[in-house]
């Protein structure tokens, strides 16, 4: 016969692990600030989904988003087709072309940064580095570790309304990829009898740091043509990741909670595996 303690333990084990969205993000006075880092295959797709999401949120009486896009790269012919750029934009900075187009289409006033999101030669943080949410769509492992260090520096600085809350990281190879949500520090959770609440979601660099280092490839040279680019990343891997990752972010705002902090995706086998809390 089970004792009372054993029954309580069983009930606790049966609880679903849930992370409740930081309350400030659900009903803000001003738009939520987002740093979107990387304007390539995934970043260019993410900017459009963020604009759609922001529009939908404002229609639901939310303040929406204010996005700053970071990328120092220039549009080349190899980018056409796989990334969201037109021939008329060749030679322009990726971040400028995308932000100008988005602002014209959606009536936003979002900003472009034509530099990398990294410390400068004096080891100072980037200007305008603070934001509520960080979304990284970068190619290199080194960039992820740099972002992680900057986030740690920002975690206890700034006013409450501009404090960093979440980091959503996108990564992919030719046919597969992953998206992982992290908290910047801890997010205070409400008391719950129904759920086991989770206040801290580790950085991708903390949880999968060794795997990231092992997966780093030596060939980071730019592609000279679309055909060559498709040998590194398939045509639809970036857009599928962007859509699914945006759905995770949308649920944080729409439902105020999540029981998944990301997913693994294999587009070749059409398989997706959620990453539970």
PDB file of C-alpha atoms in Angstrom:
ATOM      1  CA  UNK A   1       0.000   0.000   0.000  1.00  0.00           C
ATOM      2  CA  UNK A   2       1.372   3.431  -0.976  1.00  0.00           C
ATOM      3  CA  UNK A   3       2.177   5.880   1.754  1.00  0.00           C
ATOM      4  CA  UNK A   4       0.997   9.507   1.589  1.00  0.00           C
ATOM      5  CA  UNK A   5       4.531  10.666   0.750  1.00  0.00           C
ATOM      6  CA  UNK A   6       4.779   8.204  -2.132  1.00  0.00           C
ATOM      7  CA  UNK A   7       1.456   9.461  -3.536  1.00  0.00           C
ATOM      8  CA  UNK A   8       2.632  13.068  -3.308  1.00  0.00           C
ATOM      9  CA  UNK A   9       5.872  12.162  -5.059  1.00  0.00           C
ATOM     10  CA  UNK A  10       3.963  10.452  -7.869  1.00  0.00           C
ATOM     11  CA  UNK A  11       1.739  13.496  -8.307  1.00  0.00           C
ATOM     12  CA  UNK A  12       4.757  15.781  -8.474  1.00  0.00           C
ATOM     13  CA  UNK A  13       6.382  13.557 -11.113  1.00  0.00           C
ATOM     14  CA  UNK A  14       3.218  13.720 -13.200  1.00  0.00           C
ATOM     15  CA  UNK A  15       3.281  17.513 -13.383  1.00  0.00           C
ATOM     16  CA  UNK A  16       4.065  19.032 -16.773  1.00  0.00           C
ATOM     17  CA  UNK A  17       7.110  21.265 -16.803  1.00  0.00           C
ATOM     18  CA  UNK A  18       6.104  24.737 -17.974  1.00  0.00           C
ATOM     19  CA  UNK A  19       7.818  28.058 -18.428  1.00  0.00           C
ATOM     20  CA  UNK A  20       5.545  31.076 -18.063  1.00  0.00           C
ATOM     21  CA  UNK A  21       6.427  34.104 -20.185  1.00  0.00           C
ATOM     22  CA  UNK A  22       7.916  37.082 -18.369  1.00  0.00           C
ATOM     23  CA  UNK A  23       4.820  39.118 -17.479  1.00  0.00           C
ATOM     24  CA  UNK A  24       6.348  42.391 -18.670  1.00  0.00           C
ATOM     25  CA  UNK A  25       6.392  41.102 -22.271  1.00  0.00           C
ATOM     26  CA  UNK A  26       2.688  40.272 -22.304  1.00  0.00           C
ATOM     27  CA  UNK A  27       1.323  43.728 -21.546  1.00  0.00           C
ATOM     28  CA  UNK A  28       4.048  46.302 -22.203  1.00  0.00           C
ATOM     29  CA  UNK A  29       3.540  50.062 -22.421  1.00  0.00           C
ATOM     30  CA  UNK A  30       6.052  50.369 -25.266  1.00  0.00           C
ATOM     31  CA  UNK A  31       7.028  47.956 -28.073  1.00  0.00           C
ATOM     32  CA  UNK A  32       9.172  44.972 -27.089  1.00  0.00           C
ATOM     33  CA  UNK A  33      12.747  45.555 -28.273  1.00  0.00           C
ATOM     34  CA  UNK A  34      14.363  42.768 -30.310  1.00  0.00           C
ATOM     35  CA  UNK A  35      17.929  42.412 -31.588  1.00  0.00           C
ATOM     36  CA  UNK A  36      17.882  40.165 -34.661  1.00  0.00           C
ATOM     37  CA  UNK A  37      21.480  39.129 -35.289  1.00  0.00           C
ATOM     38  CA  UNK A  38      22.223  37.899 -38.806  1.00  0.00           C
ATOM     39  CA  UNK A  39      20.440  38.834 -42.053  1.00  0.00           C
ATOM     40  CA  UNK A  40      21.258  35.774 -44.152  1.00  0.00           C
ATOM     41  CA  UNK A  41      19.218  32.693 -45.004  1.00  0.00           C
ATOM     42  CA  UNK A  42      17.385  32.431 -41.670  1.00  0.00           C
ATOM     43  CA  UNK A  43      17.652  36.048 -40.532  1.00  0.00           C
ATOM     44  CA  UNK A  44      16.067  37.432 -43.700  1.00  0.00           C
ATOM     45  CA  UNK A  45      13.136  35.043 -43.231  1.00  0.00           C
ATOM     46  CA  UNK A  46      12.859  35.851 -39.516  1.00  0.00           C
ATOM     47  CA  UNK A  47      12.541  39.580 -40.135  1.00  0.00           C
ATOM     48  CA  UNK A  48       9.380  38.999 -42.177  1.00  0.00           C
ATOM     49  CA  UNK A  49       7.843  36.687 -39.579  1.00  0.00           C
ATOM     50  CA  UNK A  50       8.608  39.208 -36.814  1.00  0.00           C
ATOM     51  CA  UNK A  51       6.860  41.933 -38.813  1.00  0.00           C
ATOM     52  CA  UNK A  52       3.802  39.727 -39.302  1.00  0.00           C
ATOM     53  CA  UNK A  53       3.835  38.799 -35.617  1.00  0.00           C
ATOM     54  CA  UNK A  54       4.169  42.418 -34.530  1.00  0.00           C
ATOM     55  CA  UNK A  55       1.232  43.423 -36.731  1.00  0.00           C
ATOM     56  CA  UNK A  56      -0.908  40.610 -35.315  1.00  0.00           C
ATOM     57  CA  UNK A  57      -0.019  41.569 -31.733  1.00  0.00           C
ATOM     58  CA  UNK A  58      -0.916  45.228 -32.264  1.00  0.00           C
ATOM     59  CA  UNK A  59      -4.287  44.104 -33.595  1.00  0.00           C
ATOM     60  CA  UNK A  60      -4.695  42.285 -30.269  1.00  0.00           C
ATOM     61  CA  UNK A  61      -3.979  45.524 -28.343  1.00  0.00           C
ATOM     62  CA  UNK A  62      -0.342  44.660 -27.651  1.00  0.00           C
ATOM     63  CA  UNK A  63       2.433  47.225 -28.197  1.00  0.00           C
ATOM     64  CA  UNK A  64       4.169  45.022 -30.805  1.00  0.00           C
ATOM     65  CA  UNK A  65       7.890  44.910 -31.575  1.00  0.00           C
ATOM     66  CA  UNK A  66      10.726  47.303 -32.277  1.00  0.00           C
ATOM     67  CA  UNK A  67      13.430  45.376 -34.154  1.00  0.00           C
ATOM     68  CA  UNK A  68      17.080  46.195 -34.779  1.00  0.00           C
ATOM     69  CA  UNK A  69      18.758  44.016 -37.450  1.00  0.00           C
ATOM     70  CA  UNK A  70      22.519  43.430 -37.192  1.00  0.00           C
ATOM     71  CA  UNK A  71      24.662  42.343 -40.151  1.00  0.00           C
ATOM     72  CA  UNK A  72      27.790  43.744 -41.813  1.00  0.00           C
ATOM     73  CA  UNK A  73      27.542  41.609 -44.955  1.00  0.00           C
ATOM     74  CA  UNK A  74      26.865  42.803 -48.512  1.00  0.00           C
ATOM     75  CA  UNK A  75      24.366  41.194 -50.910  1.00  0.00           C
ATOM     76  CA  UNK A  76      26.044  39.114 -53.615  1.00  0.00           C
ATOM     77  CA  UNK A  77      24.666  37.136 -56.541  1.00  0.00           C
ATOM     78  CA  UNK A  78      25.080  33.882 -54.581  1.00  0.00           C
ATOM     79  CA  UNK A  79      22.505  35.187 -52.075  1.00  0.00           C
ATOM     80  CA  UNK A  80      19.739  35.523 -54.672  1.00  0.00           C
ATOM     81  CA  UNK A  81      17.167  32.750 -54.540  1.00  0.00           C
ATOM     82  CA  UNK A  82      18.084  31.122 -51.220  1.00  0.00           C
ATOM     83  CA  UNK A  83      17.933  34.370 -49.258  1.00  0.00           C
ATOM     84  CA  UNK A  84      15.253  37.042 -49.611  1.00  0.00           C
ATOM     85  CA  UNK A  85      17.131  39.475 -51.836  1.00  0.00           C
ATOM     86  CA  UNK A  86      16.504  40.820 -55.340  1.00  0.00           C
ATOM     87  CA  UNK A  87      18.939  41.508 -58.177  1.00  0.00           C
ATOM     88  CA  UNK A  88      18.287  45.235 -57.810  1.00  0.00           C
ATOM     89  CA  UNK A  89      19.717  45.025 -54.266  1.00  0.00           C
ATOM     90  CA  UNK A  90      23.131  43.622 -55.255  1.00  0.00           C
ATOM     91  CA  UNK A  91      25.936  45.470 -53.490  1.00  0.00           C
ATOM     92  CA  UNK A  92      23.725  46.868 -50.725  1.00  0.00           C
ATOM     93  CA  UNK A  93      24.174  45.997 -47.063  1.00  0.00           C
ATOM     94  CA  UNK A  94      21.860  43.107 -46.182  1.00  0.00           C
ATOM     95  CA  UNK A  95      20.526  44.729 -43.030  1.00  0.00           C
ATOM     96  CA  UNK A  96      19.758  48.041 -44.766  1.00  0.00           C
ATOM     97  CA  UNK A  97      17.994  46.422 -47.749  1.00  0.00           C
ATOM     98  CA  UNK A  98      15.829  44.223 -45.541  1.00  0.00           C
ATOM     99  CA  UNK A  99      14.912  46.902 -43.009  1.00  0.00           C
ATOM    100  CA  UNK A 100      14.046  49.455 -45.700  1.00  0.00           C
ATOM    101  CA  UNK A 101      11.816  46.932 -47.451  1.00  0.00           C
ATOM    102  CA  UNK A 102      10.115  45.865 -44.211  1.00  0.00           C
ATOM    103  CA  UNK A 103       9.522  49.449 -43.091  1.00  0.00           C
ATOM    104  CA  UNK A 104       7.935  50.344 -46.424  1.00  0.00           C
ATOM    105  CA  UNK A 105       5.708  47.270 -46.480  1.00  0.00           C
ATOM    106  CA  UNK A 106       4.571  47.164 -42.843  1.00  0.00           C
ATOM    107  CA  UNK A 107       4.853  50.849 -41.943  1.00  0.00           C
ATOM    108  CA  UNK A 108       7.347  50.126 -39.160  1.00  0.00           C
ATOM    109  CA  UNK A 109      10.302  52.214 -38.050  1.00  0.00           C
ATOM    110  CA  UNK A 110      12.783  49.433 -37.409  1.00  0.00           C
ATOM    111  CA  UNK A 111      16.546  49.992 -37.531  1.00  0.00           C
ATOM    112  CA  UNK A 112      19.506  48.490 -39.403  1.00  0.00           C
ATOM    113  CA  UNK A 113      23.010  48.076 -37.997  1.00  0.00           C
ATOM    114  CA  UNK A 114      25.745  47.550 -40.608  1.00  0.00           C
ATOM    115  CA  UNK A 115      28.220  46.052 -38.130  1.00  0.00           C
ATOM    116  CA  UNK A 116      28.648  42.691 -36.458  1.00  0.00           C
ATOM    117  CA  UNK A 117      27.108  42.204 -33.053  1.00  0.00           C
ATOM    118  CA  UNK A 118      30.368  41.969 -31.138  1.00  0.00           C
ATOM    119  CA  UNK A 119      32.635  43.928 -28.810  1.00  0.00           C
ATOM    120  CA  UNK A 120      34.840  46.534 -30.466  1.00  0.00           C
ATOM    121  CA  UNK A 121      38.625  46.728 -30.413  1.00  0.00           C
ATOM    122  CA  UNK A 122      38.449  48.406 -26.982  1.00  0.00           C
ATOM    123  CA  UNK A 123      36.349  45.498 -25.691  1.00  0.00           C
ATOM    124  CA  UNK A 124      33.308  47.756 -25.323  1.00  0.00           C
ATOM    125  CA  UNK A 125      29.788  46.457 -25.847  1.00  0.00           C
ATOM    126  CA  UNK A 126      28.116  47.350 -29.173  1.00  0.00           C
ATOM    127  CA  UNK A 127      26.119  50.573 -29.199  1.00  0.00           C
ATOM    128  CA  UNK A 128      22.355  49.911 -28.934  1.00  0.00           C
ATOM    129  CA  UNK A 129      23.125  46.413 -27.668  1.00  0.00           C
ATOM    130  CA  UNK A 130      20.338  46.305 -25.082  1.00  0.00           C
ATOM    131  CA  UNK A 131      17.056  44.614 -25.999  1.00  0.00           C
ATOM    132  CA  UNK A 132      14.352  42.516 -24.372  1.00  0.00           C
ATOM    133  CA  UNK A 133      14.779  39.590 -26.781  1.00  0.00           C
ATOM    134  CA  UNK A 134      17.791  38.426 -28.797  1.00  0.00           C
ATOM    135  CA  UNK A 135      17.398  36.251 -31.877  1.00  0.00           C
ATOM    136  CA  UNK A 136      20.615  34.882 -33.368  1.00  0.00           C
ATOM    137  CA  UNK A 137      20.788  33.530 -36.920  1.00  0.00           C
ATOM    138  CA  UNK A 138      24.551  33.258 -37.234  1.00  0.00           C
ATOM    139  CA  UNK A 139      26.797  30.821 -39.079  1.00  0.00           C
ATOM    140  CA  UNK A 140      29.699  30.427 -36.681  1.00  0.00           C
ATOM    141  CA  UNK A 141      30.073  28.904 -33.235  1.00  0.00           C
ATOM    142  CA  UNK A 142      32.420  31.748 -32.305  1.00  0.00           C
ATOM    143  CA  UNK A 143      29.604  34.260 -32.863  1.00  0.00           C
ATOM    144  CA  UNK A 144      27.309  32.334 -30.523  1.00  0.00           C
ATOM    145  CA  UNK A 145      29.861  32.393 -27.727  1.00  0.00           C
ATOM    146  CA  UNK A 146      30.412  36.121 -28.287  1.00  0.00           C
ATOM    147  CA  UNK A 147      26.653  36.734 -28.055  1.00  0.00           C
ATOM    148  CA  UNK A 148      26.488  34.667 -24.864  1.00  0.00           C
ATOM    149  CA  UNK A 149      29.237  36.739 -23.241  1.00  0.00           C
ATOM    150  CA  UNK A 150      27.553  39.999 -24.227  1.00  0.00           C
ATOM    151  CA  UNK A 151      24.223  38.770 -22.834  1.00  0.00           C
ATOM    152  CA  UNK A 152      25.871  37.901 -19.539  1.00  0.00           C
ATOM    153  CA  UNK A 153      27.258  41.435 -19.370  1.00  0.00           C
ATOM    154  CA  UNK A 154      23.827  42.898 -20.134  1.00  0.00           C
ATOM    155  CA  UNK A 155      21.855  40.630 -17.788  1.00  0.00           C
ATOM    156  CA  UNK A 156      22.086  42.860 -14.726  1.00  0.00           C
ATOM    157  CA  UNK A 157      22.337  46.233 -16.428  1.00  0.00           C
ATOM    158  CA  UNK A 158      19.850  48.767 -17.738  1.00  0.00           C
ATOM    159  CA  UNK A 159      16.386  49.805 -16.680  1.00  0.00           C
ATOM    160  CA  UNK A 160      13.731  47.194 -15.972  1.00  0.00           C
ATOM    161  CA  UNK A 161      11.849  47.887 -19.211  1.00  0.00           C
ATOM    162  CA  UNK A 162      14.984  47.404 -21.339  1.00  0.00           C
ATOM    163  CA  UNK A 163      16.398  44.394 -19.520  1.00  0.00           C
ATOM    164  CA  UNK A 164      17.246  41.291 -21.549  1.00  0.00           C
ATOM    165  CA  UNK A 165      14.827  38.407 -21.012  1.00  0.00           C
ATOM    166  CA  UNK A 166      15.224  35.767 -23.747  1.00  0.00           C
ATOM    167  CA  UNK A 167      17.653  34.468 -26.360  1.00  0.00           C
ATOM    168  CA  UNK A 168      16.323  32.437 -29.298  1.00  0.00           C
ATOM    169  CA  UNK A 169      19.142  30.780 -31.254  1.00  0.00           C
ATOM    170  CA  UNK A 170      18.863  29.265 -34.752  1.00  0.00           C
ATOM    171  CA  UNK A 171      21.447  26.925 -36.240  1.00  0.00           C
ATOM    172  CA  UNK A 172      21.523  24.597 -39.230  1.00  0.00           C
ATOM    173  CA  UNK A 173      23.572  22.468 -41.586  1.00  0.00           C
ATOM    174  CA  UNK A 174      22.537  21.528 -45.132  1.00  0.00           C
ATOM    175  CA  UNK A 175      19.368  19.556 -44.331  1.00  0.00           C
ATOM    176  CA  UNK A 176      18.969  19.790 -40.549  1.00  0.00           C
ATOM    177  CA  UNK A 177      18.863  22.405 -37.849  1.00  0.00           C
ATOM    178  CA  UNK A 178      17.700  23.357 -34.399  1.00  0.00           C
ATOM    179  CA  UNK A 179      16.138  26.226 -32.492  1.00  0.00           C
ATOM    180  CA  UNK A 180      16.716  26.732 -28.778  1.00  0.00           C
ATOM    181  CA  UNK A 181      15.116  29.220 -26.388  1.00  0.00           C
ATOM    182  CA  UNK A 182      17.093  30.433 -23.363  1.00  0.00           C
ATOM    183  CA  UNK A 183      16.376  32.868 -20.566  1.00  0.00           C
ATOM    184  CA  UNK A 184      18.850  35.620 -19.764  1.00  0.00           C
ATOM    185  CA  UNK A 185      19.199  34.876 -16.073  1.00  0.00           C
ATOM    186  CA  UNK A 186      16.044  33.680 -14.339  1.00  0.00           C
ATOM    187  CA  UNK A 187      12.434  34.610 -15.049  1.00  0.00           C
ATOM    188  CA  UNK A 188      10.315  34.654 -11.917  1.00  0.00           C
ATOM    189  CA  UNK A 189       7.491  32.134 -12.207  1.00  0.00           C
ATOM    190  CA  UNK A 190       4.026  32.247 -10.628  1.00  0.00           C
ATOM    191  CA  UNK A 191       3.015  29.672  -8.049  1.00  0.00           C
ATOM    192  CA  UNK A 192       1.264  26.731  -9.671  1.00  0.00           C
ATOM    193  CA  UNK A 193      -0.342  23.584  -8.294  1.00  0.00           C
ATOM    194  CA  UNK A 194      -0.936  22.199 -11.792  1.00  0.00           C
ATOM    195  CA  UNK A 195       2.530  22.696 -13.348  1.00  0.00           C
ATOM    196  CA  UNK A 196       6.161  22.379 -12.395  1.00  0.00           C
ATOM    197  CA  UNK A 197       7.415  25.825 -13.364  1.00  0.00           C
ATOM    198  CA  UNK A 198      10.897  26.362 -14.813  1.00  0.00           C
ATOM    199  CA  UNK A 199      12.514  29.764 -14.234  1.00  0.00           C
ATOM    200  CA  UNK A 200      15.848  29.256 -15.983  1.00  0.00           C
ATOM    201  CA  UNK A 201      16.536  27.905 -19.489  1.00  0.00           C
ATOM    202  CA  UNK A 202      20.298  27.483 -20.063  1.00  0.00           C
ATOM    203  CA  UNK A 203      22.139  29.148 -22.934  1.00  0.00           C
ATOM    204  CA  UNK A 204      22.838  26.982 -25.973  1.00  0.00           C
ATOM    205  CA  UNK A 205      26.546  27.618 -25.314  1.00  0.00           C
ATOM    206  CA  UNK A 206      26.211  26.199 -21.797  1.00  0.00           C
ATOM    207  CA  UNK A 207      24.064  23.187 -22.592  1.00  0.00           C
ATOM    208  CA  UNK A 208      25.523  22.213 -25.958  1.00  0.00           C
ATOM    209  CA  UNK A 209      28.866  24.036 -25.875  1.00  0.00           C
ATOM    210  CA  UNK A 210      31.049  21.004 -26.557  1.00  0.00           C
ATOM    211  CA  UNK A 211      28.791  19.788 -29.370  1.00  0.00           C
ATOM    212  CA  UNK A 212      28.897  23.247 -30.936  1.00  0.00           C
ATOM    213  CA  UNK A 213      32.685  23.272 -30.882  1.00  0.00           C
ATOM    214  CA  UNK A 214      32.850  19.798 -32.416  1.00  0.00           C
ATOM    215  CA  UNK A 215      30.392  20.760 -35.171  1.00  0.00           C
ATOM    216  CA  UNK A 216      32.281  23.895 -36.212  1.00  0.00           C
ATOM    217  CA  UNK A 217      33.431  23.542 -39.829  1.00  0.00           C
ATOM    218  CA  UNK A 218      36.598  25.019 -41.214  1.00  0.00           C
ATOM    219  CA  UNK A 219      35.056  26.045 -44.544  1.00  0.00           C
ATOM    220  CA  UNK A 220      33.494  29.443 -43.924  1.00  0.00           C
ATOM    221  CA  UNK A 221      34.366  30.943 -47.296  1.00  0.00           C
ATOM    222  CA  UNK A 222      31.520  32.767 -49.113  1.00  0.00           C
ATOM    223  CA  UNK A 223      29.757  30.906 -51.908  1.00  0.00           C
ATOM    224  CA  UNK A 224      30.263  32.238 -55.433  1.00  0.00           C
ATOM    225  CA  UNK A 225      26.951  30.994 -56.847  1.00  0.00           C
ATOM    226  CA  UNK A 226      23.529  29.751 -55.750  1.00  0.00           C
ATOM    227  CA  UNK A 227      24.485  26.207 -56.820  1.00  0.00           C
ATOM    228  CA  UNK A 228      27.530  26.308 -54.536  1.00  0.00           C
ATOM    229  CA  UNK A 229      25.490  27.809 -51.688  1.00  0.00           C
ATOM    230  CA  UNK A 230      22.939  24.979 -51.964  1.00  0.00           C
ATOM    231  CA  UNK A 231      25.714  22.466 -51.336  1.00  0.00           C
ATOM    232  CA  UNK A 232      26.068  24.007 -47.861  1.00  0.00           C
ATOM    233  CA  UNK A 233      22.427  24.800 -47.043  1.00  0.00           C
ATOM    234  CA  UNK A 234      19.387  23.423 -48.850  1.00  0.00           C
ATOM    235  CA  UNK A 235      16.824  25.776 -50.382  1.00  0.00           C
ATOM    236  CA  UNK A 236      14.118  25.496 -47.709  1.00  0.00           C
ATOM    237  CA  UNK A 237      15.930  24.632 -44.460  1.00  0.00           C
ATOM    238  CA  UNK A 238      16.184  28.285 -43.392  1.00  0.00           C
ATOM    239  CA  UNK A 239      12.565  29.197 -44.102  1.00  0.00           C
ATOM    240  CA  UNK A 240      11.197  26.100 -42.327  1.00  0.00           C
ATOM    241  CA  UNK A 241      13.344  26.794 -39.260  1.00  0.00           C
ATOM    242  CA  UNK A 242      12.227  30.429 -39.266  1.00  0.00           C
ATOM    243  CA  UNK A 243       8.550  29.504 -39.426  1.00  0.00           C
ATOM    244  CA  UNK A 244       8.756  26.893 -36.681  1.00  0.00           C
ATOM    245  CA  UNK A 245      10.959  29.049 -34.460  1.00  0.00           C
ATOM    246  CA  UNK A 246       8.572  31.965 -34.919  1.00  0.00           C
ATOM    247  CA  UNK A 247       5.717  29.713 -33.835  1.00  0.00           C
ATOM    248  CA  UNK A 248       7.574  29.046 -30.569  1.00  0.00           C
ATOM    249  CA  UNK A 249       7.992  32.785 -30.009  1.00  0.00           C
ATOM    250  CA  UNK A 250       4.367  33.467 -30.984  1.00  0.00           C
ATOM    251  CA  UNK A 251       3.142  30.961 -28.388  1.00  0.00           C
ATOM    252  CA  UNK A 252       5.121  32.756 -25.689  1.00  0.00           C
ATOM    253  CA  UNK A 253       3.166  35.915 -26.431  1.00  0.00           C
ATOM    254  CA  UNK A 254      -0.198  34.410 -27.378  1.00  0.00           C
ATOM    255  CA  UNK A 255      -0.462  31.693 -24.729  1.00  0.00           C
ATOM    256  CA  UNK A 256       1.875  33.144 -22.106  1.00  0.00           C
ATOM    257  CA  UNK A 257       3.646  29.813 -21.572  1.00  0.00           C
ATOM    258  CA  UNK A 258       5.526  26.985 -23.252  1.00  0.00           C
ATOM    259  CA  UNK A 259       6.347  23.378 -22.441  1.00  0.00           C
ATOM    260  CA  UNK A 260       8.911  23.204 -25.260  1.00  0.00           C
ATOM    261  CA  UNK A 261      12.059  25.285 -25.470  1.00  0.00           C
ATOM    262  CA  UNK A 262      12.882  24.400 -29.036  1.00  0.00           C
ATOM    263  CA  UNK A 263      13.223  21.550 -31.499  1.00  0.00           C
ATOM    264  CA  UNK A 264      15.506  19.562 -33.749  1.00  0.00           C
ATOM    265  CA  UNK A 265      14.561  19.374 -37.423  1.00  0.00           C
ATOM    266  CA  UNK A 266      15.636  17.044 -40.222  1.00  0.00           C
ATOM    267  CA  UNK A 267      14.162  18.283 -43.478  1.00  0.00           C
ATOM    268  CA  UNK A 268      15.490  15.354 -45.500  1.00  0.00           C
ATOM    269  CA  UNK A 269      13.495  12.807 -43.472  1.00  0.00           C
ATOM    270  CA  UNK A 270      10.721  15.294 -42.583  1.00  0.00           C
ATOM    271  CA  UNK A 271      11.240  14.642 -38.895  1.00  0.00           C
ATOM    272  CA  UNK A 272      10.978  17.143 -36.058  1.00  0.00           C
ATOM    273  CA  UNK A 273      11.725  16.439 -32.401  1.00  0.00           C
ATOM    274  CA  UNK A 274      10.654  18.910 -29.706  1.00  0.00           C
ATOM    275  CA  UNK A 275      13.052  19.864 -26.930  1.00  0.00           C
ATOM    276  CA  UNK A 276      11.047  19.662 -23.712  1.00  0.00           C
ATOM    277  CA  UNK A 277      11.752  21.803 -20.675  1.00  0.00           C
TER     278      UNK A 277
END
